[in-house]
Short mmCIF file of C-alpha atoms and ligand atoms in Angstrom, two decimals:
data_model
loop_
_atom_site.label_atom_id
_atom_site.label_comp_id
_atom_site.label_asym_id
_atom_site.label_seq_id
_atom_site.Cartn_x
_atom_site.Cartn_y
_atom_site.Cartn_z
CA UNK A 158 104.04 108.74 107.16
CA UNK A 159 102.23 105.54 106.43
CA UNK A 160 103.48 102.67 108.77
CA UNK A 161 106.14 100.73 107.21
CA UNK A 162 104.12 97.60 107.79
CA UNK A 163 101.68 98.48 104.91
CA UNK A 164 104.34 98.66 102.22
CA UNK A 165 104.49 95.68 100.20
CA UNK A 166 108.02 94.04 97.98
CA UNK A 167 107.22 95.10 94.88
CA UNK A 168 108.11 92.34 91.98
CA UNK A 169 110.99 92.67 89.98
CA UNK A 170 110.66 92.11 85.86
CA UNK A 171 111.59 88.24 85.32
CA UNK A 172 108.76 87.60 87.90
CA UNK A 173 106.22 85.23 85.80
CA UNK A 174 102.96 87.22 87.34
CA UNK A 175 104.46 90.26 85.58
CA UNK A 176 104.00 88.19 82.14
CA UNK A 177 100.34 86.78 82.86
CA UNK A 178 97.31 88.59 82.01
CA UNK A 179 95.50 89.70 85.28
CA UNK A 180 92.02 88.44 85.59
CA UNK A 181 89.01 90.99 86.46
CA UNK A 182 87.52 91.49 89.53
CA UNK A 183 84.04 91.10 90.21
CA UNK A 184 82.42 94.23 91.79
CA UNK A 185 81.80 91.79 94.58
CA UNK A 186 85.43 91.28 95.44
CA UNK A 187 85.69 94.23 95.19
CA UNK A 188 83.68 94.97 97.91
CA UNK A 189 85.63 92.62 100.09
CA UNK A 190 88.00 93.92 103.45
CA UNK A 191 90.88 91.97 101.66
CA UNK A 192 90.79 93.91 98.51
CA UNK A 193 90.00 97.15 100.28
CA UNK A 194 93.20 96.60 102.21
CA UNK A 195 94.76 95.80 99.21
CA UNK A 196 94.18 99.53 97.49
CA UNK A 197 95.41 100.76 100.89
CA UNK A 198 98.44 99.22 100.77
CA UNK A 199 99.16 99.27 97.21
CA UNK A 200 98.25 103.43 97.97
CA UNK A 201 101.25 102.91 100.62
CA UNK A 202 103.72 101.11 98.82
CA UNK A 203 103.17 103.23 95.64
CA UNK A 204 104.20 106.42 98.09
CA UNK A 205 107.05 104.85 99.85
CA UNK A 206 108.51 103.54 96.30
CA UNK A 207 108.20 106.28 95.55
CA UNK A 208 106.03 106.20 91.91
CA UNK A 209 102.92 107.50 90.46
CA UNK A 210 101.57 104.20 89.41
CA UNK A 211 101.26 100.49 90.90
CA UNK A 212 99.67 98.04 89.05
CA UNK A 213 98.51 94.50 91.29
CA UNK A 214 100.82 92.22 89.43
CA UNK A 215 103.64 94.69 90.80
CA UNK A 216 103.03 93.41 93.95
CA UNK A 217 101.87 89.82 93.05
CA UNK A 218 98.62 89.91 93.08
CA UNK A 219 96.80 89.38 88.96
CA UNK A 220 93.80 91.13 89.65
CA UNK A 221 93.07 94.12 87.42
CA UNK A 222 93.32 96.92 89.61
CA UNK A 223 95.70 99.92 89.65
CA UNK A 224 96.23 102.86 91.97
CA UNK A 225 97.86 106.25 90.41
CA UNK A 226 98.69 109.39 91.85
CA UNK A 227 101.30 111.93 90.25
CA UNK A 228 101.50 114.76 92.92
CA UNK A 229 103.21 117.92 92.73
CA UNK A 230 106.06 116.72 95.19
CA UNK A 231 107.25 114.57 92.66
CA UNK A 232 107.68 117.06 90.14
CA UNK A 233 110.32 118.56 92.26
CA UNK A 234 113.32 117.48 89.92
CA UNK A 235 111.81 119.08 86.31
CA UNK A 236 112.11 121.96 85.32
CA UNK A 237 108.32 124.59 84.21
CA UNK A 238 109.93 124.06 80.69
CA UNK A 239 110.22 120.16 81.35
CA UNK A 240 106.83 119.53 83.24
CA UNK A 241 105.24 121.51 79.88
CA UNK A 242 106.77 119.83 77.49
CA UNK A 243 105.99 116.49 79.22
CA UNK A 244 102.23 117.54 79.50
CA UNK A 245 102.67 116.83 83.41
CA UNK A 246 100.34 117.88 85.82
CA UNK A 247 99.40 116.64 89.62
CA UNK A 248 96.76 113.57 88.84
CA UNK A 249 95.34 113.23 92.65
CA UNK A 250 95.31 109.50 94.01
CA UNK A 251 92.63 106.96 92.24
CA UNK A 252 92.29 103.76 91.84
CA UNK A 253 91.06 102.19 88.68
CA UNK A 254 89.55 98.70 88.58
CA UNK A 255 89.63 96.30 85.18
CA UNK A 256 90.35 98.99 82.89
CA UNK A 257 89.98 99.47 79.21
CA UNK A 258 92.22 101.62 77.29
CA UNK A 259 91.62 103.15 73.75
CA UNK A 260 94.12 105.68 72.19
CA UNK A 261 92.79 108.42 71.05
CA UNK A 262 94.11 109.91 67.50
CA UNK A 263 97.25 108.94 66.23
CA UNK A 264 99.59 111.53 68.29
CA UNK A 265 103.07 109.54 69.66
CA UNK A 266 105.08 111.38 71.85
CA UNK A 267 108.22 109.83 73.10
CA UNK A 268 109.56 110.10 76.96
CA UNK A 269 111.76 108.58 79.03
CA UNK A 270 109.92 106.41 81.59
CA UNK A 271 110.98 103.86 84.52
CA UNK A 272 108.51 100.94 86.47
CA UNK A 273 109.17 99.98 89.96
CA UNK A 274 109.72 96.63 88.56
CA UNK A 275 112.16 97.13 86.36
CA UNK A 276 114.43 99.26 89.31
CA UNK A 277 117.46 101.39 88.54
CA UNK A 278 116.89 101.74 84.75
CA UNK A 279 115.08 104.57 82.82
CA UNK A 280 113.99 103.90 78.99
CA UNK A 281 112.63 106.48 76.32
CA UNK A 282 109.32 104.47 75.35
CA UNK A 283 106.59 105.82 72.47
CA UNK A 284 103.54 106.57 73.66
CA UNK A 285 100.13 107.59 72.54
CA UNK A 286 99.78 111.41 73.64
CA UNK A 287 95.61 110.84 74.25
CA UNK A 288 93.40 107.51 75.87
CA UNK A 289 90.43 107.10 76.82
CA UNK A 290 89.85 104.96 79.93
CA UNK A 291 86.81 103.15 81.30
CA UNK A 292 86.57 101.44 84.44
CA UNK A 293 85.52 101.11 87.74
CA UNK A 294 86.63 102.88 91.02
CA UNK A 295 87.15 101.43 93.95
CA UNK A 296 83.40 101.37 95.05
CA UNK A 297 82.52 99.89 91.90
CA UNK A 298 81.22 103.00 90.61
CA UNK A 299 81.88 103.37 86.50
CA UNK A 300 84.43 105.98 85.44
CA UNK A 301 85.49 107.36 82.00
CA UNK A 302 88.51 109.33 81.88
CA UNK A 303 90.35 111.17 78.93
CA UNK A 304 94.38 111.90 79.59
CA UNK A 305 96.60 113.49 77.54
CA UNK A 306 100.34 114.08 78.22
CA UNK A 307 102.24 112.10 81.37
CA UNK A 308 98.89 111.50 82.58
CA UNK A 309 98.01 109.27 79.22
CA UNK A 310 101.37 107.66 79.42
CA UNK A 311 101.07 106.54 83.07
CA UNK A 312 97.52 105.16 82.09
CA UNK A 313 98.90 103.20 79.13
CA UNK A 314 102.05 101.95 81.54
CA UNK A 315 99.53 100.43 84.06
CA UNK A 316 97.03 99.27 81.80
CA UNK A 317 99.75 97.41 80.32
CA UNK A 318 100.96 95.75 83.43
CA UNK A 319 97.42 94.17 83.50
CA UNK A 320 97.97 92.50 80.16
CA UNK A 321 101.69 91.10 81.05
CA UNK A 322 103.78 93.86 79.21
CA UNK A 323 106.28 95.71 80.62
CA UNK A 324 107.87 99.45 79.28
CA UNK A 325 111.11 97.27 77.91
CA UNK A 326 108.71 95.47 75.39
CA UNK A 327 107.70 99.02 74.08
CA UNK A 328 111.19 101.27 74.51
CA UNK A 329 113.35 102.65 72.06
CA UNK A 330 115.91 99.86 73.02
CA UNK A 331 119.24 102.31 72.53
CA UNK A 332 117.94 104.64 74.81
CA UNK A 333 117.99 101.93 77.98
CA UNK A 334 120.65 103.59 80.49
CA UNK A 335 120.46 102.81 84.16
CA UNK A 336 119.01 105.75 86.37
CA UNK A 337 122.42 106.97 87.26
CA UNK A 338 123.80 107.60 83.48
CA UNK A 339 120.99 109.51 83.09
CA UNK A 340 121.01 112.13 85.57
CA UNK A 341 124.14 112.08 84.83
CA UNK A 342 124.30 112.31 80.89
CA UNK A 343 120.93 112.35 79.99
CA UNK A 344 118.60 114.19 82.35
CA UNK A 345 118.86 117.69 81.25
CA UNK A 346 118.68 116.95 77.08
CA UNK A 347 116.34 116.93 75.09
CA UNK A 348 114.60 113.99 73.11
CA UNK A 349 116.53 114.51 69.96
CA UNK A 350 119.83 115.17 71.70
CA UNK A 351 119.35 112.06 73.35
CA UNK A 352 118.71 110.41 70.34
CA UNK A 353 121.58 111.80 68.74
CA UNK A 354 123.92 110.71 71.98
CA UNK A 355 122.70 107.18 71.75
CA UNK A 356 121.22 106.75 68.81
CA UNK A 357 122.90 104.18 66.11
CA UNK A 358 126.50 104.96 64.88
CA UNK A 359 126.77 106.69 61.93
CA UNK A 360 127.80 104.18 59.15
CA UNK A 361 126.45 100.99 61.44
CA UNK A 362 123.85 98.30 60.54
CA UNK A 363 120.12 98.14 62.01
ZN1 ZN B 669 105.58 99.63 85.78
#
C-alpha cells in the first residue's frame, strides 16, 4: 500500500485548470526531482482513486503529462463477454509526456466512461475505436503507441484533459446517470438497451 501521504486531492470539474490547455514540458523538467515525484504521486493517487488514468490538470498541475495503468484487478466487476466487447485488456503502468493523438480510421464505438473529476457520475461518450500516440516517457525517451478498444478510449480521455476538455463535452448527454443508477439500472445492458431506456421519448422534440 502506497503511504497515504503521496495521494494527492484530485480536482473536481468546475476547477478552471481543468479548462486551460496544459503547457509542455521540456525534457529538462522533466528530468527534475519535482516532476519525478510528481509521476510518483500521480502513480499513487491514480491507485488509491482508484482509476486507470490521471491526467496533471486532475491534480492541478497544467503540465502535459499523464500516467495510465488499467490492471486486471480492476476488471473484477465485467463480465469475459463485457471486457470483449469493450476491447479491454490490462495496459501495465506508463506515463506519457506531451502527447499527440491521431485517430486512426473512422471506427466510433460508444461506452460508458467516468473521470475522477467529474466523481459519482458515469456517461456513455463516442469514441474513436483506434489512435495513434506519440510522446515521451518519463525519461524523455520517444514512444509511439497504437490502441484500440478501452485502451484507445482511455488515451483519447487523457489526452483530452491536456487540452481543457472533459468526457461531459463529448457524452451522449441522455445517457448521464450518477454511478449508483447505473449499477443499479444500467450496468448489466447493453448499449442499445441503454439507449432505448434513456434515449428521447417517443413523440418528443430534439
Ligand atoms: Zn478524466
Amino acid at each position: 500500500m502506497a503511504p497515504a501521504a503521496s495521494v494527492l486531492e484530485i480536482v473536481q470539474t468546475g476547477d478552471p485548470v481543468l479548462r486551460q490547455r496544459a503547457r509542455p514540458l521540456a525534457v529538462e523538467e522533466l528530468a527534475t526531482p519535482r516532476i519525478q515525484e510528481l509521476i510518483v504521486q500521480m502513480r499513487d493517487t491514480m491507485r488509491a482513486a482508484p482509476g486507470v488514468g490521471l491526467a496533471a490538470p486532475q491534480i492541478g498541475e497544467s503540465i502535459q503529462l499523464v500516467v495510465i495503468e488499467d490492471p486486471p484487478q480492476r476488471h473484477g466487476e465485467l463480465t469475459p463477454e463485457q471486457l470483449a466487447q469493450r476491447e479491454r485488456g490490462e495496459v501495465p503502468f506508463h506515463v506519457l509526456v506531451n502527447p499527440t493523438l491521431v485517430i486512426e480510421g473512422d471506427e466510433v464505438v460508444e461506452a460508458f466512461e467516468g473521470c475522477l473529476s467529474f466523481d459519482g457520475f458515469v456517461m456513455i461518450v463516442p469514441r474513436a475505436r483506434t489512435v495513434r500516440v506519440e510522446a515521451l516517457d518519463e525519461r524523455g525517451e520517444p514512444v509511439v503507441t497504437t490502441a484500440t478498444g478501452w485502451y484507445a478510449r482511455i488515451l483519447q480521455h487523457e489526452c483530452d484533459h491536456l487540452a481543457g476538455v472533459l468526457c461531459c463535452d463529448r457524452m451522449e448527454s441522455r445517457t448521464l446517470t450518477t454511478a449508483e443508477n447505473y449499477a443499479r439500472h444500467l450496468r448489466s445492458k447493453t448499449i442499445d438497451e441503454v439507449h432505448a431506456l434513456l434515449g428521447q421519448p417517443r413523440g418528443g422534440s430534439k
